Amino acid sequence: MSEDTISQIATPHGTGGIGIIRVSGADALRIARAVFRPMRGDLGTPAPYTARYGNIVAADGTIIDEGILLYMRAPHSYTGEDTVELQCHGGTVVLREVLLRTWEAGARPAEAGEFTKRAFLSGRIDLARAEGVMELISARSARAARAARERMAGAFSKEITAIREHLLGAIAQIEAGIDFPEDDLPDASHAALARDISAACACVRRLLAGANAGRILREGVKTVIVGRPNVGKSSLLNALVGTERAIVTDVPGTTRDIIEEEVSIDGIPLRLLDTAGLRAAQDAVERIGVARTEQHLGDAELVLAVFDSSEALTDEDRGILDRLRHMDANIIILCNKEDCASVLRVTDFDGINAPVLMISAQAGTGLDALRETIAARIRVMEGALSDGALPNKEREVEALRRAMQHLKEAERSLSEGMGTDFISIDLRAAYDILGDILGETVDTDLIDRIFSEFCIGK
């Protein structure tokens, strides 16, 4: 770990009631003595985890601001190092002056994510838990925040550790027989090894099955609202968002470009995209809008297909239905304007594996049933793992896939009666790869890249 002492503003940029400067490293207390004057007595060695009130001063003794000092002694701090936090008024100018004063006293500017990186390097948290910190900061729903807290507490790390411990036991059995044959130790039983490898495969497979749920929780579900012009797509967006986000008129083709908003349903963010109506475009601008609709439909995870229940299906409607029949996305068919006399029936949508709901986006009827249907679809997409135990980084998913390949190779070697040393090689490789997820064997460049994505001050 670097011997430098670092400092940075730990609160969001802008004006606020309180701002915090965090100082971490071996010289944190010395720097605190240089910049902070208690109202009573000398700072000396303050009692850890006890607030001291005083003034933050410039090198010439001029008062920069009044504030509070908190001292956290290593290893019982966020970084695992001696840490000082200076709490002052949250104005942009005063925070900058206090920060510059800490640099003048011997600290250097902290890089993005460097405080959390030091917590990882000191062994206070593993890499999976460290990444949970940034997930909590960037959480887009209460459920995502809860999942991040569970990850920070070690839910995902415990899953990986349990698999590795299982593999280590199998490796130890094999290698005892390889290394100490003179002790007449029994060879590892093929049946016992098969059970161990099969159990490890099942655990890795279960985590891989939860990868999509982890991504959904972090990024949300891309949800495209589609239909011909003037069927109520924009009205539906406004109703779900709860504000007049999209322009609604009786003129077909009002929506020319993609309008994107986010709502939370069952704790999962939905990225709602209101698209241009699908029809033969009337001009160049509408033609671009229709092309973008087609593009977003191609990678949509959930499609809300809207039809006007007060009118019989048109050729444009039938063209959309034909498109839906060839899509892999989850689809919900919505017959809008149910407050008018309805002429559409459920049988009009035969051949499409999708629920058909009657709604009125304008009157707000049927929207609760729509939300419940969306939530049910999301639960099917998610799987059964608890939120905090989900692999939700591509790095983690790729490591799990590689570990699974080695476990399958170990199974094959065992079934073909190959020597246990061959099996041990693959089990050891799987063990090490899973260690990458926790940060035990990753290289410095990867660690630097991961923490560079954190925010400044964390």
Short mmCIF file of C-alpha atoms in Angstrom, two decimals:
data_model
loop_
_atom_site.label_atom_id
_atom_site.label_comp_id
_atom_site.label_asym_id
_atom_site.label_seq_id
_atom_site.Cartn_x
_atom_site.Cartn_y
_atom_site.Cartn_z
CA MET A 1 0.00 0.00 0.00
CA SER A 2 1.18 3.55 -0.69
CA GLU A 3 2.73 5.39 2.27
CA ASP A 4 1.30 8.69 1.04
CA THR A 5 -1.37 10.44 3.08
CA ILE A 6 -4.29 11.47 0.89
CA SER A 7 -7.17 13.91 1.26
CA GLN A 8 -10.26 14.83 -0.71
CA ILE A 9 -13.74 16.29 -0.35
CA ALA A 10 -16.02 13.38 0.62
CA THR A 11 -19.38 15.14 0.17
CA PRO A 12 -21.10 16.02 -3.13
CA HIS A 13 -19.96 19.09 -4.98
CA GLY A 14 -22.14 22.13 -4.55
CA THR A 15 -23.52 24.14 -1.65
CA GLY A 16 -24.74 22.40 1.51
CA GLY A 17 -25.00 22.81 5.24
CA ILE A 18 -21.99 20.61 5.97
CA GLY A 19 -19.00 19.50 3.92
CA ILE A 20 -16.46 16.83 4.86
CA ILE A 21 -12.77 16.60 4.03
CA ARG A 22 -11.37 13.09 4.55
CA VAL A 23 -7.65 12.63 5.29
CA SER A 24 -6.22 9.10 5.37
CA GLY A 25 -2.72 7.74 5.88
CA ALA A 26 0.14 7.57 8.33
CA ASP A 27 0.43 11.38 8.54
CA ALA A 28 -3.30 12.05 8.98
CA LEU A 29 -2.97 13.05 12.64
CA ARG A 30 0.11 15.22 12.03
CA ILE A 31 -1.77 17.05 9.25
CA ALA A 32 -4.77 17.46 11.56
CA ARG A 33 -2.56 19.09 14.20
CA ALA A 34 -1.26 21.51 11.54
CA VAL A 35 -4.67 22.65 10.28
CA PHE A 36 -7.00 22.33 13.30
CA ARG A 37 -7.07 24.35 16.51
CA PRO A 38 -9.47 23.07 19.22
CA MET A 39 -11.44 25.71 21.10
CA ARG A 40 -10.01 24.31 24.33
CA GLY A 41 -6.57 22.89 24.91
CA ASP A 42 -4.25 21.31 22.35
CA LEU A 43 -5.24 18.63 19.91
CA GLY A 44 -2.43 16.30 20.94
CA THR A 45 -3.60 12.73 20.33
CA PRO A 46 -7.38 13.03 20.39
CA ALA A 47 -9.53 10.20 21.68
CA PRO A 48 -10.58 8.08 18.69
CA TYR A 49 -14.21 8.33 17.55
CA THR A 50 -14.79 11.48 19.61
CA ALA A 51 -15.70 14.84 18.08
CA ARG A 52 -13.56 17.93 18.76
CA TYR A 53 -14.87 21.42 18.05
CA GLY A 54 -12.51 24.16 16.89
CA ASN A 55 -11.19 26.21 13.98
CA ILE A 56 -9.54 25.17 10.74
CA VAL A 57 -6.64 27.55 10.21
CA ALA A 58 -4.28 28.64 7.44
CA ALA A 59 -0.51 28.35 7.80
CA ASP A 60 -0.33 31.88 9.27
CA GLY A 61 -3.03 31.11 11.84
CA THR A 62 -5.86 32.86 9.99
CA ILE A 63 -9.18 31.13 10.56
CA ILE A 64 -10.57 29.49 7.42
CA ASP A 65 -13.70 28.08 9.07
CA GLU A 66 -15.00 26.63 12.31
CA GLY A 67 -15.69 22.94 12.31
CA ILE A 68 -15.49 19.53 13.93
CA LEU A 69 -12.65 17.01 13.82
CA LEU A 70 -13.16 13.23 14.03
CA TYR A 71 -10.15 10.93 14.45
CA MET A 72 -10.35 7.20 13.58
CA ARG A 73 -7.31 5.16 14.52
CA ALA A 74 -5.99 2.33 12.34
CA PRO A 75 -7.09 -0.35 11.71
CA HIS A 76 -10.60 0.64 12.82
CA SER A 77 -11.43 3.10 10.05
CA TYR A 78 -12.96 2.96 6.59
CA THR A 79 -9.56 2.64 4.90
CA GLY A 80 -7.90 0.61 7.66
CA GLU A 81 -5.45 3.52 8.11
CA ASP A 82 -5.34 6.46 10.50
CA THR A 83 -8.12 8.71 9.24
CA VAL A 84 -9.25 12.23 10.09
CA GLU A 85 -12.47 13.85 8.92
CA LEU A 86 -12.85 17.62 9.02
CA GLN A 87 -16.47 18.75 9.04
CA CYS A 88 -16.95 22.37 8.04
CA HIS A 89 -19.55 24.51 6.28
CA GLY A 90 -20.53 23.10 2.92
CA GLY A 91 -19.82 26.06 0.67
CA THR A 92 -17.81 25.39 -2.46
CA VAL A 93 -15.19 28.05 -1.68
CA VAL A 94 -14.61 27.13 1.97
CA LEU A 95 -14.37 23.41 1.20
CA ARG A 96 -11.79 24.12 -1.47
CA GLU A 97 -9.77 26.27 0.93
CA VAL A 98 -9.78 23.56 3.61
CA LEU A 99 -8.81 20.91 1.06
CA LEU A 100 -5.91 23.04 -0.25
CA ARG A 101 -4.79 23.57 3.35
CA THR A 102 -4.52 19.80 3.91
CA TRP A 103 -2.45 19.50 0.74
CA GLU A 104 -0.23 22.34 1.90
CA ALA A 105 0.26 20.49 5.21
CA GLY A 106 1.51 17.35 3.48
CA ALA A 107 -1.39 15.35 2.03
CA ARG A 108 -1.73 14.71 -1.67
CA PRO A 109 -4.95 14.70 -3.72
CA ALA A 110 -6.79 11.38 -3.51
CA GLU A 111 -7.51 9.70 -6.82
CA ALA A 112 -10.96 8.44 -7.79
CA GLY A 113 -11.93 5.58 -5.49
CA GLU A 114 -8.63 5.66 -3.62
CA PHE A 115 -10.15 5.56 -0.12
CA THR A 116 -12.07 2.39 -0.97
CA LYS A 117 -9.04 1.01 -2.80
CA ARG A 118 -7.02 1.42 0.39
CA ALA A 119 -9.75 -0.37 2.34
CA PHE A 120 -9.37 -3.27 -0.11
CA LEU A 121 -5.57 -3.26 -0.06
CA SER A 122 -5.52 -3.20 3.75
CA GLY A 123 -7.64 -6.35 3.75
CA ARG A 124 -10.61 -4.73 5.47
CA ILE A 125 -12.93 -5.65 2.58
CA ASP A 126 -12.59 -7.90 -0.47
CA LEU A 127 -13.06 -6.71 -4.04
CA ALA A 128 -16.68 -7.85 -4.32
CA ARG A 129 -17.59 -5.93 -1.17
CA ALA A 130 -15.66 -2.88 -2.36
CA GLU A 131 -17.67 -2.78 -5.59
CA GLY A 132 -20.83 -2.85 -3.48
CA VAL A 133 -19.83 0.59 -2.18
CA MET A 134 -20.16 2.16 -5.62
CA GLU A 135 -23.36 0.24 -6.25
CA LEU A 136 -24.87 1.77 -3.12
CA ILE A 137 -23.87 5.27 -4.21
CA SER A 138 -25.32 4.78 -7.71
CA ALA A 139 -28.41 2.77 -6.66
CA ARG A 140 -31.49 3.80 -8.64
CA SER A 141 -34.10 2.23 -6.39
CA ALA A 142 -34.58 1.28 -2.74
CA ARG A 143 -34.26 -2.36 -3.68
CA ALA A 144 -30.97 -1.77 -5.50
CA ALA A 145 -29.67 0.10 -2.44
CA ARG A 146 -30.66 -2.84 -0.20
CA ALA A 147 -28.88 -5.26 -2.54
CA ALA A 148 -25.75 -3.09 -2.45
CA ARG A 149 -25.80 -3.07 1.35
CA GLU A 150 -26.12 -6.87 1.36
CA ARG A 151 -23.16 -7.11 -1.05
CA MET A 152 -21.12 -4.78 1.16
CA ALA A 153 -21.97 -7.05 4.10
CA GLY A 154 -20.58 -10.01 2.14
CA ALA A 155 -23.61 -11.84 0.70
CA PHE A 156 -21.98 -12.46 -2.69
CA SER A 157 -18.51 -12.96 -1.21
CA LYS A 158 -19.85 -15.69 1.09
CA GLU A 159 -21.29 -17.55 -1.90
CA ILE A 160 -17.91 -17.50 -3.66
CA THR A 161 -15.99 -18.38 -0.48
CA ALA A 162 -18.24 -21.38 0.16
CA ILE A 163 -17.55 -22.78 -3.32
CA ARG A 164 -13.80 -22.25 -2.92
CA GLU A 165 -13.77 -23.98 0.45
CA HIS A 166 -15.60 -26.91 -1.11
CA LEU A 167 -13.01 -27.10 -3.90
CA LEU A 168 -10.12 -26.73 -1.49
CA GLY A 169 -11.28 -29.77 0.44
CA ALA A 170 -11.38 -31.85 -2.75
CA ILE A 171 -7.95 -30.56 -3.83
CA ALA A 172 -6.48 -31.39 -0.42
CA GLN A 173 -7.74 -34.99 -0.66
CA ILE A 174 -6.25 -35.44 -4.11
CA GLU A 175 -2.92 -33.78 -3.41
CA ALA A 176 -2.42 -35.67 -0.14
CA GLY A 177 -2.46 -38.88 -2.16
CA ILE A 178 -0.11 -37.42 -4.79
CA ASP A 179 2.45 -35.90 -2.41
CA PHE A 180 2.61 -38.52 0.32
CA PRO A 181 2.14 -41.96 -1.24
CA GLU A 182 4.62 -43.47 1.24
CA ASP A 183 2.16 -42.72 4.07
CA ASP A 184 -0.25 -45.14 2.47
CA LEU A 185 -3.06 -42.56 2.39
CA PRO A 186 -6.12 -43.80 0.53
CA ASP A 187 -6.82 -42.31 -2.90
CA ALA A 188 -9.67 -39.85 -3.04
CA SER A 189 -12.83 -41.78 -3.66
CA HIS A 190 -14.18 -41.24 -7.17
CA ALA A 191 -17.70 -41.11 -5.79
CA ALA A 192 -16.79 -38.49 -3.19
CA LEU A 193 -14.90 -36.42 -5.76
CA ALA A 194 -17.81 -36.63 -8.17
CA ARG A 195 -20.15 -35.35 -5.46
CA ASP A 196 -17.81 -32.47 -4.58
CA ILE A 197 -17.35 -31.40 -8.20
CA SER A 198 -21.06 -31.74 -8.95
CA ALA A 199 -21.94 -29.63 -5.91
CA ALA A 200 -19.48 -26.92 -6.97
CA CYS A 201 -20.92 -26.96 -10.50
CA ALA A 202 -24.44 -26.56 -9.12
CA CYS A 203 -23.41 -23.56 -7.03
CA VAL A 204 -21.63 -21.83 -9.92
CA ARG A 205 -24.55 -22.60 -12.24
CA ARG A 206 -26.96 -21.04 -9.73
CA LEU A 207 -24.88 -17.87 -9.57
CA LEU A 208 -24.67 -17.66 -13.37
CA ALA A 209 -28.45 -18.02 -13.54
CA GLY A 210 -28.70 -14.93 -11.34
CA ALA A 211 -26.44 -12.82 -13.55
CA ASN A 212 -29.36 -11.44 -15.56
CA ALA A 213 -31.17 -10.49 -12.36
CA GLY A 214 -28.09 -8.65 -11.13
CA ARG A 215 -27.88 -6.68 -14.34
CA ILE A 216 -31.60 -5.86 -14.18
CA LEU A 217 -31.27 -4.61 -10.62
CA ARG A 218 -28.32 -2.41 -11.54
CA GLU A 219 -29.33 -1.15 -15.00
CA GLY A 220 -33.10 -1.58 -15.07
CA VAL A 221 -35.32 -3.19 -17.71
CA LYS A 222 -35.35 -1.61 -21.16
CA THR A 223 -39.07 -1.22 -21.82
CA VAL A 224 -40.27 -0.03 -25.23
CA ILE A 225 -43.78 1.33 -25.77
CA VAL A 226 -44.78 0.56 -29.33
CA GLY A 227 -47.85 0.98 -31.50
CA ARG A 228 -49.15 2.85 -34.50
CA PRO A 229 -49.63 6.62 -34.23
CA ASN A 230 -52.36 8.02 -31.97
CA VAL A 231 -53.16 4.85 -30.01
CA GLY A 232 -52.13 6.42 -26.68
CA LYS A 233 -48.43 5.57 -26.27
CA SER A 234 -47.50 9.00 -24.94
CA SER A 235 -50.54 9.03 -22.66
CA LEU A 236 -49.39 5.70 -21.24
CA LEU A 237 -45.88 7.05 -20.62
CA ASN A 238 -47.31 10.08 -18.83
CA ALA A 239 -49.62 7.90 -16.74
CA LEU A 240 -46.82 5.58 -15.61
CA VAL A 241 -44.37 8.41 -14.93
CA GLY A 242 -47.03 10.51 -13.20
CA THR A 243 -46.29 13.73 -15.07
CA GLU A 244 -46.92 15.29 -18.47
CA ARG A 245 -43.59 14.18 -19.88
CA ALA A 246 -44.69 13.59 -23.48
CA ILE A 247 -46.84 15.87 -25.67
CA VAL A 248 -50.29 14.39 -26.25
CA THR A 249 -52.49 15.61 -29.13
CA ASP A 250 -55.08 14.18 -31.49
CA VAL A 251 -52.65 14.69 -34.36
CA PRO A 252 -51.06 11.37 -35.45
CA GLY A 253 -47.26 11.31 -35.44
CA THR A 254 -46.73 13.85 -32.63
CA THR A 255 -43.84 11.81 -31.20
CA ARG A 256 -40.96 12.07 -33.67
CA ASP A 257 -38.04 11.06 -31.44
CA ILE A 258 -37.49 8.67 -28.55
CA ILE A 259 -38.61 9.98 -25.14
CA GLU A 260 -37.00 8.11 -22.23
CA GLU A 261 -38.08 8.19 -18.59
CA GLU A 262 -37.50 5.92 -15.61
CA VAL A 263 -40.04 4.49 -13.17
CA SER A 264 -39.69 1.91 -10.41
CA ILE A 265 -41.95 -1.14 -10.33
CA ASP A 266 -41.50 -3.76 -7.61
CA GLY A 267 -38.20 -2.10 -6.72
CA ILE A 268 -36.80 -2.50 -10.25
CA PRO A 269 -36.13 0.53 -12.46
CA LEU A 270 -37.88 0.44 -15.82
CA ARG A 271 -36.31 2.49 -18.61
CA LEU A 272 -39.48 3.51 -20.43
CA LEU A 273 -39.06 4.53 -24.07
CA ASP A 274 -41.96 6.22 -25.82
CA THR A 275 -41.34 5.69 -29.52
CA ALA A 276 -42.52 7.15 -32.78
CA GLY A 277 -45.63 5.40 -34.12
CA LEU A 278 -44.88 2.57 -36.53
CA ARG A 279 -46.32 3.40 -39.94
CA ALA A 280 -45.21 4.49 -43.38
CA ALA A 281 -43.45 7.75 -42.53
CA GLN A 282 -44.94 10.99 -43.87
CA ASP A 283 -41.69 12.99 -43.95
CA ALA A 284 -37.93 12.72 -43.38
CA VAL A 285 -38.12 13.57 -39.66
CA GLU A 286 -40.78 10.95 -38.96
CA ARG A 287 -38.82 8.45 -41.03
CA ILE A 288 -35.82 8.88 -38.70
CA GLY A 289 -38.11 8.45 -35.68
CA VAL A 290 -39.57 5.20 -37.04
CA ALA A 291 -36.05 3.89 -37.77
CA ARG A 292 -35.06 4.57 -34.17
CA THR A 293 -38.17 2.76 -32.95
CA GLU A 294 -37.16 -0.30 -34.97
CA GLN A 295 -33.65 -0.10 -33.52
CA HIS A 296 -34.84 0.00 -29.91
CA LEU A 297 -37.30 -2.82 -30.49
CA GLY A 298 -34.39 -5.00 -31.53
CA ASP A 299 -32.85 -5.03 -28.05
CA ALA A 300 -35.92 -4.40 -25.87
CA GLU A 301 -36.37 -6.67 -22.84
CA LEU A 302 -40.00 -5.75 -22.27
CA VAL A 303 -42.44 -4.47 -24.90
CA LEU A 304 -45.70 -2.70 -24.11
CA ALA A 305 -47.65 -3.02 -27.37
CA VAL A 306 -50.50 -0.50 -27.43
CA PHE A 307 -53.62 -0.83 -29.60
CA ASP A 308 -56.73 1.36 -29.84
CA SER A 309 -59.58 -0.77 -28.45
CA SER A 310 -62.18 1.55 -29.96
CA GLU A 311 -61.12 0.62 -33.51
CA ALA A 312 -60.71 -2.64 -35.38
CA LEU A 313 -57.16 -3.75 -36.12
CA THR A 314 -55.63 -1.86 -39.03
CA ASP A 315 -52.99 -3.04 -41.49
CA GLU A 316 -50.45 -1.11 -39.43
CA ASP A 317 -51.61 -2.94 -36.28
CA ARG A 318 -51.29 -6.30 -38.04
CA GLY A 319 -47.78 -5.40 -39.17
CA ILE A 320 -46.82 -4.71 -35.56
CA LEU A 321 -48.37 -8.01 -34.44
CA ASP A 322 -46.38 -9.87 -37.06
CA ARG A 323 -43.22 -8.20 -35.78
CA LEU A 324 -44.08 -9.17 -32.18
CA ARG A 325 -44.50 -12.84 -33.13
CA HIS A 326 -40.80 -12.99 -34.03
CA MET A 327 -39.42 -11.22 -30.94
CA ASP A 328 -37.68 -12.79 -27.94
CA ALA A 329 -38.64 -9.99 -25.54
CA ASN A 330 -41.35 -10.23 -22.92
CA ILE A 331 -44.50 -8.71 -24.39
CA ILE A 332 -47.63 -7.25 -22.81
CA ILE A 333 -50.49 -6.28 -25.11
CA LEU A 334 -52.50 -3.25 -24.02
CA CYS A 335 -55.91 -2.41 -25.45
CA ASN A 336 -56.11 1.29 -24.68
CA LYS A 337 -59.14 3.60 -24.52
CA GLU A 338 -61.31 1.05 -22.73
CA ASP A 339 -63.40 4.01 -21.54
CA CYS A 340 -64.71 4.15 -25.13
CA ALA A 341 -66.83 1.44 -26.73
CA SER A 342 -64.41 -1.46 -27.25
CA VAL A 343 -64.40 -3.49 -30.45
CA LEU A 344 -61.19 -5.47 -29.84
CA ARG A 345 -61.22 -8.94 -28.26
CA VAL A 346 -58.52 -11.13 -26.75
CA THR A 347 -58.87 -13.51 -29.71
CA ASP A 348 -57.61 -10.74 -32.00
CA PHE A 349 -54.14 -11.42 -30.58
CA ASP A 350 -54.01 -15.19 -30.94
CA GLY A 351 -50.58 -16.55 -31.80
CA ILE A 352 -48.67 -14.19 -29.50
CA ASN A 353 -47.52 -15.47 -26.11
CA ALA A 354 -48.49 -12.37 -24.16
CA PRO A 355 -51.14 -11.29 -21.66
CA VAL A 356 -53.82 -8.94 -23.02
CA LEU A 357 -54.94 -6.13 -20.70
CA MET A 358 -57.69 -3.55 -21.10
CA ILE A 359 -56.61 -0.09 -19.92
CA SER A 360 -57.35 3.57 -20.25
CA ALA A 361 -54.15 5.60 -20.04
CA GLN A 362 -56.15 8.81 -19.94
CA ALA A 363 -58.59 7.74 -17.22
CA GLY A 364 -55.98 5.71 -15.33
CA THR A 365 -58.00 2.48 -15.26
CA GLY A 366 -56.23 -0.85 -15.56
CA LEU A 367 -52.81 0.61 -14.66
CA ASP A 368 -52.58 -1.25 -11.34
CA ALA A 369 -53.15 -4.53 -13.17
CA LEU A 370 -50.48 -3.48 -15.68
CA ARG A 371 -47.95 -2.79 -12.90
CA GLU A 372 -48.70 -6.18 -11.31
CA THR A 373 -48.26 -7.92 -14.67
CA ILE A 374 -44.95 -6.12 -15.26
CA ALA A 375 -43.74 -7.09 -11.77
CA ALA A 376 -44.64 -10.74 -12.41
CA ARG A 377 -42.73 -10.71 -15.70
CA ILE A 378 -39.69 -9.21 -14.00
CA ARG A 379 -39.75 -11.86 -11.26
CA VAL A 380 -39.59 -14.56 -13.94
CA MET A 381 -36.63 -12.80 -15.56
CA GLU A 382 -34.82 -12.48 -12.23
CA GLY A 383 -34.63 -15.99 -10.79
CA ALA A 384 -34.48 -16.95 -7.12
CA LEU A 385 -31.18 -15.66 -5.66
CA SER A 386 -31.30 -12.99 -2.98
CA ASP A 387 -30.45 -9.55 -4.36
CA GLY A 388 -27.17 -9.17 -2.49
CA ALA A 389 -25.82 -12.52 -3.77
CA LEU A 390 -26.18 -11.66 -7.46
CA PRO A 391 -23.17 -11.42 -9.77
CA ASN A 392 -23.76 -8.13 -11.53
CA LYS A 393 -20.42 -7.24 -13.07
CA GLU A 394 -19.26 -8.62 -16.41
CA ARG A 395 -15.91 -9.36 -14.75
CA GLU A 396 -17.65 -11.59 -12.21
CA VAL A 397 -19.85 -13.34 -14.75
CA GLU A 398 -16.88 -14.08 -17.01
CA ALA A 399 -14.91 -15.49 -14.06
CA LEU A 400 -17.84 -17.76 -13.15
CA ARG A 401 -18.04 -18.99 -16.75
CA ARG A 402 -14.33 -19.79 -16.83
CA ALA A 403 -14.54 -21.57 -13.49
CA MET A 404 -17.45 -23.64 -14.80
CA GLN A 405 -15.40 -24.71 -17.83
CA HIS A 406 -12.65 -26.03 -15.56
CA LEU A 407 -15.14 -27.80 -13.32
CA LYS A 408 -16.72 -29.50 -16.34
CA GLU A 409 -13.24 -30.53 -17.51
CA ALA A 410 -12.57 -31.99 -14.06
CA GLU A 411 -15.84 -33.93 -14.30
CA ARG A 412 -14.84 -35.27 -17.70
CA SER A 413 -11.39 -36.32 -16.49
CA LEU A 414 -12.94 -38.14 -13.55
CA SER A 415 -15.53 -39.94 -15.65
CA GLU A 416 -12.86 -41.08 -18.12
CA GLY A 417 -10.68 -42.49 -15.34
CA MET A 418 -7.80 -40.09 -15.83
CA GLY A 419 -5.31 -39.56 -13.00
CA THR A 420 -6.35 -37.44 -10.05
CA ASP A 421 -3.46 -35.07 -10.75
CA PHE A 422 -5.24 -33.98 -13.97
CA ILE A 423 -8.42 -33.39 -11.98
CA SER A 424 -6.47 -31.39 -9.40
CA ILE A 425 -5.13 -29.05 -12.09
CA ASP A 426 -8.64 -28.03 -13.18
CA LEU A 427 -9.97 -27.77 -9.64
CA ARG A 428 -7.04 -25.55 -8.70
CA ALA A 429 -7.65 -23.37 -11.77
CA ALA A 430 -11.34 -22.98 -10.83
CA TYR A 431 -10.32 -22.14 -7.26
CA ASP A 432 -7.92 -19.42 -8.41
CA ILE A 433 -10.38 -17.93 -10.92
CA LEU A 434 -13.04 -17.63 -8.22
CA GLY A 435 -10.38 -15.91 -6.13
CA ASP A 436 -10.18 -13.25 -8.85
CA ILE A 437 -13.74 -12.22 -7.97
CA LEU A 438 -12.68 -11.51 -4.39
CA GLY A 439 -9.51 -9.77 -5.54
CA GLU A 440 -7.06 -12.36 -4.22
CA THR A 441 -5.22 -12.93 -7.49
CA VAL A 442 -6.13 -9.98 -9.75
CA ASP A 443 -3.34 -7.87 -11.21
CA THR A 444 -2.63 -4.27 -10.31
CA ASP A 445 -3.88 -2.87 -13.63
CA LEU A 446 -7.31 -4.43 -13.15
CA ILE A 447 -7.54 -3.13 -9.59
CA ASP A 448 -6.62 0.37 -10.76
CA ARG A 449 -9.22 0.19 -13.54
CA ILE A 450 -11.98 -0.96 -11.18
CA PHE A 451 -11.40 1.78 -8.62
CA SER A 452 -10.95 4.47 -11.26
CA GLU A 453 -14.69 4.11 -11.94
CA PHE A 454 -15.48 5.24 -8.38
CA CYS A 455 -16.28 8.83 -7.59
CA ILE A 456 -13.71 11.29 -6.23
CA GLY A 457 -13.77 11.28 -2.43
CA LYS A 458 -14.78 7.61 -2.15
#
